[in-house]
PDB file of C-alpha atoms in Angstrom:
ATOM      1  CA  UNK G   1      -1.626  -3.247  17.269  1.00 47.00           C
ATOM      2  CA  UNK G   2      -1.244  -2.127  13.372  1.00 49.00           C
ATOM      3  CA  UNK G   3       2.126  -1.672  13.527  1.00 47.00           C
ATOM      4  CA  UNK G   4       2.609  -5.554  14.197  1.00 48.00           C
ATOM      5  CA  UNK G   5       0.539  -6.553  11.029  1.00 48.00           C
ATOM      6  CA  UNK G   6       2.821  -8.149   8.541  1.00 50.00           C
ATOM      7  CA  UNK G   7       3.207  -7.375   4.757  1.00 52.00           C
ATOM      8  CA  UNK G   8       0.183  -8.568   2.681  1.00 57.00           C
ATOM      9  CA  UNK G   9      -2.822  -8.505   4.976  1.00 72.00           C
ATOM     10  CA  UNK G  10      -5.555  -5.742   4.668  1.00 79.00           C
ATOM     11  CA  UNK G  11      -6.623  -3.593   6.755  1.00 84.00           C
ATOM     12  CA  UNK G  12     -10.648  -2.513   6.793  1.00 85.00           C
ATOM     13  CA  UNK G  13     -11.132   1.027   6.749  1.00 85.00           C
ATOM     14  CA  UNK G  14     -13.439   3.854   5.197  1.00 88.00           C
ATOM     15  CA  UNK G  15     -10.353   6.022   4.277  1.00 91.00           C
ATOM     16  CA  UNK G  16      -9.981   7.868   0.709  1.00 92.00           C
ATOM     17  CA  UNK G  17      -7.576   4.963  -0.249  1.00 93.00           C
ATOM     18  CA  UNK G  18      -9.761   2.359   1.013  1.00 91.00           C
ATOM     19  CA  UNK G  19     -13.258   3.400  -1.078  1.00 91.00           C
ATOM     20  CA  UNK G  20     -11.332   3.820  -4.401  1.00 93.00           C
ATOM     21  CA  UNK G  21     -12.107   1.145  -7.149  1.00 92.00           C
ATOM     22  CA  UNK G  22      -9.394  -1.780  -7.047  1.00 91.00           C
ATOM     23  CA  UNK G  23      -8.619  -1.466 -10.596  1.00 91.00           C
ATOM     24  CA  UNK G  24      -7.387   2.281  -9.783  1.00 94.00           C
ATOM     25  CA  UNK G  25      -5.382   0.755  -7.386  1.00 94.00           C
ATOM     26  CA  UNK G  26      -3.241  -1.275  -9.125  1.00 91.00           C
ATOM     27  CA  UNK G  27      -3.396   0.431 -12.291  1.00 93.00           C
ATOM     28  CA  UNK G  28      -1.509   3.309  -9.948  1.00 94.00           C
ATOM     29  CA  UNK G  29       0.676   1.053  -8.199  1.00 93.00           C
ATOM     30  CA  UNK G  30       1.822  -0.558 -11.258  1.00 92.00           C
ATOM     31  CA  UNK G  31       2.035   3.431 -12.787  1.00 94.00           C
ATOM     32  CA  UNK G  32       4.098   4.486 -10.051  1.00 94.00           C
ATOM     33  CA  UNK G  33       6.684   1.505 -10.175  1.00 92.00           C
ATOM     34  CA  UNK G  34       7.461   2.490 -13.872  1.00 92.00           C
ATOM     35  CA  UNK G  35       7.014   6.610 -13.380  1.00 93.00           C
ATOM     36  CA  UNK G  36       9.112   6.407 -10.278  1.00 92.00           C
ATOM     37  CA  UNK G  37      12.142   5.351 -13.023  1.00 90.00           C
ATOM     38  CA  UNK G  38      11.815   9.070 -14.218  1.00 89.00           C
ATOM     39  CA  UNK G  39      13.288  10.560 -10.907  1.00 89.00           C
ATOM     40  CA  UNK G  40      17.108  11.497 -11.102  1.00 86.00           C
ATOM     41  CA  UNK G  41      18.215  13.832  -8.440  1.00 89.00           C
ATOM     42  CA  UNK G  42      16.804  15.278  -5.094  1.00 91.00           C
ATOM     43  CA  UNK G  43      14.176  17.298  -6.507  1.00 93.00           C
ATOM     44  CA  UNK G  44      12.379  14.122  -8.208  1.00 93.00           C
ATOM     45  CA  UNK G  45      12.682  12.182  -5.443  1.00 93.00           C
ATOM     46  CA  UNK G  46      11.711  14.565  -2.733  1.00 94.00           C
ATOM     47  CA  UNK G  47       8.599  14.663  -4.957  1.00 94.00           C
ATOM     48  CA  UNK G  48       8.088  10.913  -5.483  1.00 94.00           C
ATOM     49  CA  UNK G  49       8.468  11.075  -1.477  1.00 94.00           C
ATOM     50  CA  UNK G  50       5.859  13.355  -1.095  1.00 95.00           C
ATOM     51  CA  UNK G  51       3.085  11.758  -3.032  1.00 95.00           C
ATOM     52  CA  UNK G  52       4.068   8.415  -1.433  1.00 94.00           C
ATOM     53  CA  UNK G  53       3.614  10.093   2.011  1.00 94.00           C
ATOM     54  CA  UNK G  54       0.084  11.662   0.957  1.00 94.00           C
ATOM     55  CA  UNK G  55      -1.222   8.182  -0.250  1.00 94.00           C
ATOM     56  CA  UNK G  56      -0.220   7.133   3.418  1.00 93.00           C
ATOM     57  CA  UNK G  57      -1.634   9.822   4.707  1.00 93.00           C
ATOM     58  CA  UNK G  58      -5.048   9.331   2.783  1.00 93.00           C
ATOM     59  CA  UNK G  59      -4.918   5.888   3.767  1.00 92.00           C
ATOM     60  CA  UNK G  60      -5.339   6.293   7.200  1.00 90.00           C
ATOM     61  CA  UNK G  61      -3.068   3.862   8.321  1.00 90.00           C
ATOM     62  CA  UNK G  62      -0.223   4.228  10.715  1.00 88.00           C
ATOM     63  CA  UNK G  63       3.482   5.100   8.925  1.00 87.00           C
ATOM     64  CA  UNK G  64       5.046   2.438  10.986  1.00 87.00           C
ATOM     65  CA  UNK G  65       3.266  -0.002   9.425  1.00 86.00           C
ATOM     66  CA  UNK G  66       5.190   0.859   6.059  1.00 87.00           C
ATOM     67  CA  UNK G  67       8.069   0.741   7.566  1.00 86.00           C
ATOM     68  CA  UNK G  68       7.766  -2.383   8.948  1.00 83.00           C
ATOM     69  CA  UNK G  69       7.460  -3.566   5.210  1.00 79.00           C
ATOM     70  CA  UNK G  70      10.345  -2.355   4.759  1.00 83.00           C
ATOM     71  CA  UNK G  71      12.248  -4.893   7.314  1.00 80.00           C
ATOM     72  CA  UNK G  72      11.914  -7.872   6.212  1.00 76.00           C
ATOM     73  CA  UNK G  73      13.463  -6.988   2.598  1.00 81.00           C
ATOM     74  CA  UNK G  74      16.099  -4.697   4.462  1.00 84.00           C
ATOM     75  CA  UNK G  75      19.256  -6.680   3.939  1.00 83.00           C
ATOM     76  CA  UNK G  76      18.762  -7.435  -0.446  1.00 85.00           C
ATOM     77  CA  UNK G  77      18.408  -3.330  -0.642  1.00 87.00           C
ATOM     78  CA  UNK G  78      21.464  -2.575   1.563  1.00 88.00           C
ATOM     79  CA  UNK G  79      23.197  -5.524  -0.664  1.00 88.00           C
ATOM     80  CA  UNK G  80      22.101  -3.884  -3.808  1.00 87.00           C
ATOM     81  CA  UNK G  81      22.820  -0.432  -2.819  1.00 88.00           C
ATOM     82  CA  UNK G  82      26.489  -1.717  -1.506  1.00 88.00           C
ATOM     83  CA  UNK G  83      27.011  -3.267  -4.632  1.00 85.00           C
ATOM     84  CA  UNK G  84      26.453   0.276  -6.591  1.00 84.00           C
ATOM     85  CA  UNK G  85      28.205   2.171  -4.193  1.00 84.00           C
ATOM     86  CA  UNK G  86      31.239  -0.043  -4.673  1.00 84.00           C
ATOM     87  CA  UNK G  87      31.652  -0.195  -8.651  1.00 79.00           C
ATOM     88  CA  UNK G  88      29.744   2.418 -10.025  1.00 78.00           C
ATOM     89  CA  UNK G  89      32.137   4.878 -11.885  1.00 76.00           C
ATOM     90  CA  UNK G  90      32.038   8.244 -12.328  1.00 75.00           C
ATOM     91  CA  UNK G  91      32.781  11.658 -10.509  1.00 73.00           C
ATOM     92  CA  UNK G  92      35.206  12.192  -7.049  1.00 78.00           C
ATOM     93  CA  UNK G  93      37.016   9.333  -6.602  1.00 77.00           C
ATOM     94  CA  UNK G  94      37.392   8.860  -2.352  1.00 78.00           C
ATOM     95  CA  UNK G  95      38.923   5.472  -2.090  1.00 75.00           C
ATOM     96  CA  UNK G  96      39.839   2.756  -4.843  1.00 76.00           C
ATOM     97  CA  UNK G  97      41.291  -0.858  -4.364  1.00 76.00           C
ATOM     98  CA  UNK G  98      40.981  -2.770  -7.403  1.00 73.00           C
ATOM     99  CA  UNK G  99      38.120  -3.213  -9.057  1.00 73.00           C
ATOM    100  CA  UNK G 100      36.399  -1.628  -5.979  1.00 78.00           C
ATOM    101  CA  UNK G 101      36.300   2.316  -6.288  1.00 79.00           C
ATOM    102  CA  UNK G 102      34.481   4.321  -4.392  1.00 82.00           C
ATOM    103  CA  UNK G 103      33.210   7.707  -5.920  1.00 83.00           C
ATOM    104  CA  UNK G 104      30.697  10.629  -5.557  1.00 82.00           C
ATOM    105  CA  UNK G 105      28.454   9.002  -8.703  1.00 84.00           C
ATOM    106  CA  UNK G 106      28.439   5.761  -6.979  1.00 85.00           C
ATOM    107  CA  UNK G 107      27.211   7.116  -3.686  1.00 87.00           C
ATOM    108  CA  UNK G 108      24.868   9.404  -5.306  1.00 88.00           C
ATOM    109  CA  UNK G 109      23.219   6.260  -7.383  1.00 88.00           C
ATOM    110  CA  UNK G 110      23.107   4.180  -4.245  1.00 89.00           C
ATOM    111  CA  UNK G 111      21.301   6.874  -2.220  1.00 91.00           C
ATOM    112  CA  UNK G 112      18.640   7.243  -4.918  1.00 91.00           C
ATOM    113  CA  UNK G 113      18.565   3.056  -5.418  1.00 92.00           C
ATOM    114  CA  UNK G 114      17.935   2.766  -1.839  1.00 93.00           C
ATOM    115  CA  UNK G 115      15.106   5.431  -1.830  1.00 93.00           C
ATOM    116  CA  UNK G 116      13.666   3.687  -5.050  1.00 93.00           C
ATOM    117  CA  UNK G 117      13.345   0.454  -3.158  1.00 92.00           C
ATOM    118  CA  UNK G 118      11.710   2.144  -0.176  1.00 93.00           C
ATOM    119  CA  UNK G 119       8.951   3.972  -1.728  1.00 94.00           C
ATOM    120  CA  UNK G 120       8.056   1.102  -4.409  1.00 93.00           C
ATOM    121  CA  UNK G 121       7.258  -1.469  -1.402  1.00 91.00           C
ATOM    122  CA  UNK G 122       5.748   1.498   0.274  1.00 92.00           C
ATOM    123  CA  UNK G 123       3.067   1.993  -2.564  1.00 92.00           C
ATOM    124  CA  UNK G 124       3.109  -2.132  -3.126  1.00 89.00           C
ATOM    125  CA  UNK G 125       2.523  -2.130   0.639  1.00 89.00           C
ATOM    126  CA  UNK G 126      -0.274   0.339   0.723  1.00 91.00           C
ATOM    127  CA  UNK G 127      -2.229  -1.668  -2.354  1.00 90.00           C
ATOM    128  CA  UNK G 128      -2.175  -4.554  -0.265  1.00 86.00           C
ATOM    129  CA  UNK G 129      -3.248  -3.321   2.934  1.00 89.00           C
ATOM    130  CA  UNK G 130      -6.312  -1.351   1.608  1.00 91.00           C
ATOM    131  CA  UNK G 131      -7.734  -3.865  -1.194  1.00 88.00           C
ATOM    132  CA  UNK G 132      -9.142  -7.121  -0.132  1.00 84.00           C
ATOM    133  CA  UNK G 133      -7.528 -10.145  -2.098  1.00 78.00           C
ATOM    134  CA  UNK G 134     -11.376 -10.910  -3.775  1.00 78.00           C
ATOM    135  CA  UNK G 135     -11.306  -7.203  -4.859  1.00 84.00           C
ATOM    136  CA  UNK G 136      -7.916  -7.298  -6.298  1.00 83.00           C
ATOM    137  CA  UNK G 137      -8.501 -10.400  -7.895  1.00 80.00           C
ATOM    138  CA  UNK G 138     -11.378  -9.020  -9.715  1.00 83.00           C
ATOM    139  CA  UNK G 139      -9.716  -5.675 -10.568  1.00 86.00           C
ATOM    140  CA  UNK G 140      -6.799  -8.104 -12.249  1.00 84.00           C
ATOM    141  CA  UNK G 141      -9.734 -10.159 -14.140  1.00 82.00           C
ATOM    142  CA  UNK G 142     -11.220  -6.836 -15.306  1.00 84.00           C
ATOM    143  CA  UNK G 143      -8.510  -5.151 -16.543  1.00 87.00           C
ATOM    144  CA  UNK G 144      -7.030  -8.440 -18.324  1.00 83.00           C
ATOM    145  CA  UNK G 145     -10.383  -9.064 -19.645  1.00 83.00           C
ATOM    146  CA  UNK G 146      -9.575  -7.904 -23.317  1.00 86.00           C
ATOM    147  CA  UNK G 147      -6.880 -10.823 -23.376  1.00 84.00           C
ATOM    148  CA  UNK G 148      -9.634 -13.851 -23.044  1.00 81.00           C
ATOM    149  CA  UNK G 149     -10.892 -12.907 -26.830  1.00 83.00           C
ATOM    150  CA  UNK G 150      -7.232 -14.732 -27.455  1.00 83.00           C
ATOM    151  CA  UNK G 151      -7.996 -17.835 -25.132  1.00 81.00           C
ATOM    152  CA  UNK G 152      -5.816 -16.445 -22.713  1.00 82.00           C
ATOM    153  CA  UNK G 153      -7.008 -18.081 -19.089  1.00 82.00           C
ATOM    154  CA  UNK G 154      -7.648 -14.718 -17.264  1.00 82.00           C
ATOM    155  CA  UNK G 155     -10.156 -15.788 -14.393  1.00 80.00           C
ATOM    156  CA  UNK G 156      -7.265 -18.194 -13.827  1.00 81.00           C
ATOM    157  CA  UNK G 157      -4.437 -16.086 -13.891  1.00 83.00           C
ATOM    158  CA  UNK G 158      -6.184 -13.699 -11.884  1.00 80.00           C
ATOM    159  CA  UNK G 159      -7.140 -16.448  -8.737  1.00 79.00           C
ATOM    160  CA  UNK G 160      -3.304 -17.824  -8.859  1.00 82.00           C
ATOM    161  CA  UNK G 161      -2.622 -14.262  -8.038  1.00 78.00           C
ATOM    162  CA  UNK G 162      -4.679 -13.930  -5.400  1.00 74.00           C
ATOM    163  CA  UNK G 163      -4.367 -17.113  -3.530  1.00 80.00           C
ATOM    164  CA  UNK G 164      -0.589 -16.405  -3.769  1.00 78.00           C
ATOM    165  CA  UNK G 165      -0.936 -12.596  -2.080  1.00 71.00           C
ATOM    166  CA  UNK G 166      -3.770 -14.243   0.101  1.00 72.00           C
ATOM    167  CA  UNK G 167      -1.079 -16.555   1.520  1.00 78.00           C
ATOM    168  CA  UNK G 168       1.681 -14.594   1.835  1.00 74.00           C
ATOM    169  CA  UNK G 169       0.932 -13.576   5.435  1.00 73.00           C
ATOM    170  CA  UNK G 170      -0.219 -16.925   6.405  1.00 78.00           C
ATOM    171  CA  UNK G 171       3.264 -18.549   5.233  1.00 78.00           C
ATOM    172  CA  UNK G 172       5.103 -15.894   7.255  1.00 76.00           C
ATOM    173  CA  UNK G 173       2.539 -16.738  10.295  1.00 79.00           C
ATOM    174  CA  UNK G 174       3.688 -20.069   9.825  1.00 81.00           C
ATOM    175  CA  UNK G 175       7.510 -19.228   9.538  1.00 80.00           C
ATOM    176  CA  UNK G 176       7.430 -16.715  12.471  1.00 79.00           C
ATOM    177  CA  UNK G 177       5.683 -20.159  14.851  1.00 83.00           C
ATOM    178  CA  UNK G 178       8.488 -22.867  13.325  1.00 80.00           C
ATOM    179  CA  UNK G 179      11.182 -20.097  14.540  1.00 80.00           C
ATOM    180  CA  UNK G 180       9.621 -19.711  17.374  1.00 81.00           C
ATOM    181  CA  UNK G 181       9.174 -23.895  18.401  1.00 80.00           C
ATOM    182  CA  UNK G 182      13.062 -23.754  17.215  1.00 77.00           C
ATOM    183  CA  UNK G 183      14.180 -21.224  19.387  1.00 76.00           C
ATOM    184  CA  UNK G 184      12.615 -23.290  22.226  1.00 81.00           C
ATOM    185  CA  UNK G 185      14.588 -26.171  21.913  1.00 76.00           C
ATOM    186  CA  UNK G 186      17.665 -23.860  22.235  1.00 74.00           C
ATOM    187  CA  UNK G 187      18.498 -22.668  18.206  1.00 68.00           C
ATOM    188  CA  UNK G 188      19.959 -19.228  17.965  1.00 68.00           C
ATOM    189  CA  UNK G 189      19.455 -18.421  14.191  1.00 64.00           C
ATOM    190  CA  UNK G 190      21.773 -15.172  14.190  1.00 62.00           C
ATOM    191  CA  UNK G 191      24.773 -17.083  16.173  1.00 65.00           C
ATOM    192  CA  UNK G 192      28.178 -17.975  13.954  1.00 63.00           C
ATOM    193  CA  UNK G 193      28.899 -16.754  10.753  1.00 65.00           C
ATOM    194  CA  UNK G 194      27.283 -16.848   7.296  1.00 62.00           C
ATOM    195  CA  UNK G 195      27.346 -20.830   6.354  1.00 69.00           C
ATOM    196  CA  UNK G 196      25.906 -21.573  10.125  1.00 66.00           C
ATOM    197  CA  UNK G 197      23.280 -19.590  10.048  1.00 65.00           C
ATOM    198  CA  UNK G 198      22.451 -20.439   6.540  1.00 68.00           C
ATOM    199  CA  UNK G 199      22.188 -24.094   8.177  1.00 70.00           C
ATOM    200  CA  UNK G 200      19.975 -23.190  11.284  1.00 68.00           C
ATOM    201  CA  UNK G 201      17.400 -21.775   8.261  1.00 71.00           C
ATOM    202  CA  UNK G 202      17.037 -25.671   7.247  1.00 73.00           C
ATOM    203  CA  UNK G 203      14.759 -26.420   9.873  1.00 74.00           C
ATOM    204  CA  UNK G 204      12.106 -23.593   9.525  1.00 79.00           C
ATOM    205  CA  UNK G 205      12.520 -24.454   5.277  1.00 79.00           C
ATOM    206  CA  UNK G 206      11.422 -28.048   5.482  1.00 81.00           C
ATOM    207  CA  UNK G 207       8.562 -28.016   7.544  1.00 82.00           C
ATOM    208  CA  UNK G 208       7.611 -24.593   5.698  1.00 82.00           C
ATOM    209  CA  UNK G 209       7.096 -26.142   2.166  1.00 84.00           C
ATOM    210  CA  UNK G 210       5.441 -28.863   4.159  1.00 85.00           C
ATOM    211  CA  UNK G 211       3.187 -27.297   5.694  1.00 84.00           C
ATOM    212  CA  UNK G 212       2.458 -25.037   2.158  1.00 84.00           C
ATOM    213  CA  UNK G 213       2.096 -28.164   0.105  1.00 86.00           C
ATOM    214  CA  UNK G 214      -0.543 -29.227   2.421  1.00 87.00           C
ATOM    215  CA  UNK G 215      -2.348 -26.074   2.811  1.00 85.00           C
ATOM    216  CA  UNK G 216      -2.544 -26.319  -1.000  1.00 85.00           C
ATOM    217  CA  UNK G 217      -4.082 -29.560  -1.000  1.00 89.00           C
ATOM    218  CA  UNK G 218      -6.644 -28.844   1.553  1.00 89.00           C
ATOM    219  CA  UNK G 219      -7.337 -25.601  -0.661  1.00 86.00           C
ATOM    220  CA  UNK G 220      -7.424 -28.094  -4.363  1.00 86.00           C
ATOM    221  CA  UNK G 221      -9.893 -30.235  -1.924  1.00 91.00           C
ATOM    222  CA  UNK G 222     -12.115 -27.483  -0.558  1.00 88.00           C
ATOM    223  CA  UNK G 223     -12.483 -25.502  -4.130  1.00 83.00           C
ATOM    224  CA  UNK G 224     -13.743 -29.209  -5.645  1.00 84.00           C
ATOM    225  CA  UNK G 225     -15.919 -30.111  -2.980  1.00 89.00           C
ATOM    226  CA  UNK G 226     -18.049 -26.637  -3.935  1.00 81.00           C
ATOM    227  CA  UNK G 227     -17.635 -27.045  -7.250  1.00 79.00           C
ATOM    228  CA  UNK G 228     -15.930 -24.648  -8.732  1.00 76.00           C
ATOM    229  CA  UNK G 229     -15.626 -24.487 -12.251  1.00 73.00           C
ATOM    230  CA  UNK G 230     -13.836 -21.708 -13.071  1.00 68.00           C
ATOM    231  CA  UNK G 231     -15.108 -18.625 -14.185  1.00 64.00           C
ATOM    232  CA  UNK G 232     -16.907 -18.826 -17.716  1.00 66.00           C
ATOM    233  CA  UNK G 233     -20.942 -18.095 -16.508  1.00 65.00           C
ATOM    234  CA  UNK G 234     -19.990 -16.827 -12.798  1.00 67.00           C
ATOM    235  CA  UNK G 235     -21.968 -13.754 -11.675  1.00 68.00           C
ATOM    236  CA  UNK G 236     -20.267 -11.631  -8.930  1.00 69.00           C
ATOM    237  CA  UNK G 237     -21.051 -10.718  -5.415  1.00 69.00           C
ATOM    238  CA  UNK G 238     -19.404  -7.801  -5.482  1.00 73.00           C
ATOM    239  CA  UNK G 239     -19.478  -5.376  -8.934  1.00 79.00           C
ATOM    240  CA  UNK G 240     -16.819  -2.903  -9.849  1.00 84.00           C
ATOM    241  CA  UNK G 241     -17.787   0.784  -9.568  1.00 87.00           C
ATOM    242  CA  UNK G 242     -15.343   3.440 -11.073  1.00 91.00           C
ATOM    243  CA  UNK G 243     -16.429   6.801  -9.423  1.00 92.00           C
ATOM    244  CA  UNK G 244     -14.841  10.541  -9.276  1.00 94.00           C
ATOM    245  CA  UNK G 245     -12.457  10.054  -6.554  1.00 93.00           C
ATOM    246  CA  UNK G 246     -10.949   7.023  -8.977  1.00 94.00           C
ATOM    247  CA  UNK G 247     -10.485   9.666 -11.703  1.00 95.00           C
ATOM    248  CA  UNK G 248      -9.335  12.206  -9.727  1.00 95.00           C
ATOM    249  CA  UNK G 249      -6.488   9.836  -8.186  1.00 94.00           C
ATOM    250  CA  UNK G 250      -5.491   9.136 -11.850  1.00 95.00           C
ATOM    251  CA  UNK G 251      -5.311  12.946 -12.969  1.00 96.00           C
ATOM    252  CA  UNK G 252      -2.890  13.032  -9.879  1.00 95.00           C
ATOM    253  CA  UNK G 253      -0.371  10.659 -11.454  1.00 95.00           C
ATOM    254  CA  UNK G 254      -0.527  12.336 -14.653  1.00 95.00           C
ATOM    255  CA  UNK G 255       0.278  15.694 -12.385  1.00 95.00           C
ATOM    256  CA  UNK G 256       2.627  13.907 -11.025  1.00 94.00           C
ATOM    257  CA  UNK G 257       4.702  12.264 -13.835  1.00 94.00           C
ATOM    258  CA  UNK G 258       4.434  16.016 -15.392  1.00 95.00           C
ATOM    259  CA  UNK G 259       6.288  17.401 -12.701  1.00 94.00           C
ATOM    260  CA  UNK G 260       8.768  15.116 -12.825  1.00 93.00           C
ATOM    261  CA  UNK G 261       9.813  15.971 -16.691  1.00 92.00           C
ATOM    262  CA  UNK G 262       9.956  19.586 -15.406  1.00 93.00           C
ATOM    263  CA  UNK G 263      12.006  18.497 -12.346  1.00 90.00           C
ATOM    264  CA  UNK G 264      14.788  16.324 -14.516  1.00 85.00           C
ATOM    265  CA  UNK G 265      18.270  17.317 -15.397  1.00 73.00           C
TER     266      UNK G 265
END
């Protein structure tokens, strides 16, 4: 049953992942995205792959439901990792045509693009699925707080964020029934080539932003009917707590990014 849950909805559990305080969260996530820029050969990334796997494992949530995060975005990282593989430069040249050559850098580079993809919407994947979107949006608040002595609209910011993550699975719930009603009237959406089946999209597009424009508008009408106000003089249900297990998770990126300057060419 996990492994059918789609990108963006969480999970409840009581796993290590799952009790840790939201803003250690993203704070790693977004620390990982930048460290994982560090890795340049096996060694780096066979670590990066390891840590990712123990943050799965801590999570307690099946591996195929990473994976399946992985599908939908499939096609843009074998398109990217074509494209370097095609005109990167450098090393044993195997085949060149042009301004397409082939060589041992450019395969190299693609391999390591292609596993930088992967384990970036694995950790983006695992944020989601073990922080609710109330939690994440008051993690964001918190940790943008410093920016409101400068006017800056943070409660804001952070509630655009969340309604956006908070609707990602509900748009693709939405997509996955228009395909669906489509296919029952006889559309095939992966018959003919490229500009046909760029055409049999249109009808799952239109009623899509339809339907999202709406949802919106109920949303607008729903937040106004309980007056909300925004968030200057809100109290909170739910208050942050930064424990040991929050520090200890942050000590292991530090490890981390350390080994990784001892692991680099």
């Amino acid at each position: 049953m996990l492994e059918k849950l789609l990108f963006g909805r969480y999970i409840q559990g009581s796993s290590y992942v799952h009790k840790m305080d939201p803003r250690a969260k993203l704070i790693g996530a977004f620390y990982f995205i930048v460290v994982i820029f560090l890795a340049n050969n096996w060694s780096t990334y066979l670590a990066m792959a390891l840590f990712t796997v123990l943050c799965v494992y801590l999570s307690d949530i099946p591996l195929k439901v990473f994976i399946n995060g992985v599908k939908p975005l499939i096609w843009l990282i074998l398109f990217t990792v074509i494209l370097q593989i095609l005109f990167t430069t450098g090393g044993e040249s195997y085949f060149s045509f042009g301004v397409i050559n082939i060589t041992s850098f450019g395969l190299l580079n693609g391999a390591f693009i292609f596993m930088r993809f992967v384990l970036i919407i694995f950790m983006s994947t695992l944020l989601t699925l073990t922080t609710m979107p109330l939690s994440l949006t008051d993690a964001i608040e918190s940790l943008l707080g410093p920016l409101k002595r400068f006017k800056v609209p943070v409660h804001e910011l952070a509630l655009m964020l969340s309604i956006a993550l908070r609707f990602v699975p509900t748009l693709m719930d939405e997509a996955s029934k228009i395909m669906n009603a489509q296919r029952a009237r006889g559309v095939d959406f992966g018959e003919g080539n490229i500009i046909q089946q760029m055409k049999a999209v249109t009808p799952i597009l239109v009623p899509l932003f339809v339907s999202s424009f709406n949802r919106a508008d109920e949303l607008a009408n729903a937040m106004e009917a309980r007056g909300y106000q925004g968030g200057e003089g809100r109290t909170k249900y739910r208050e942050l707590n930064w424990q040991l297990r929050d520090t200890i998770a942050m000590l292991a990126f530090v490890a981390l990014t350390a080994l990784l300057f001892f692991l680099r060419n």
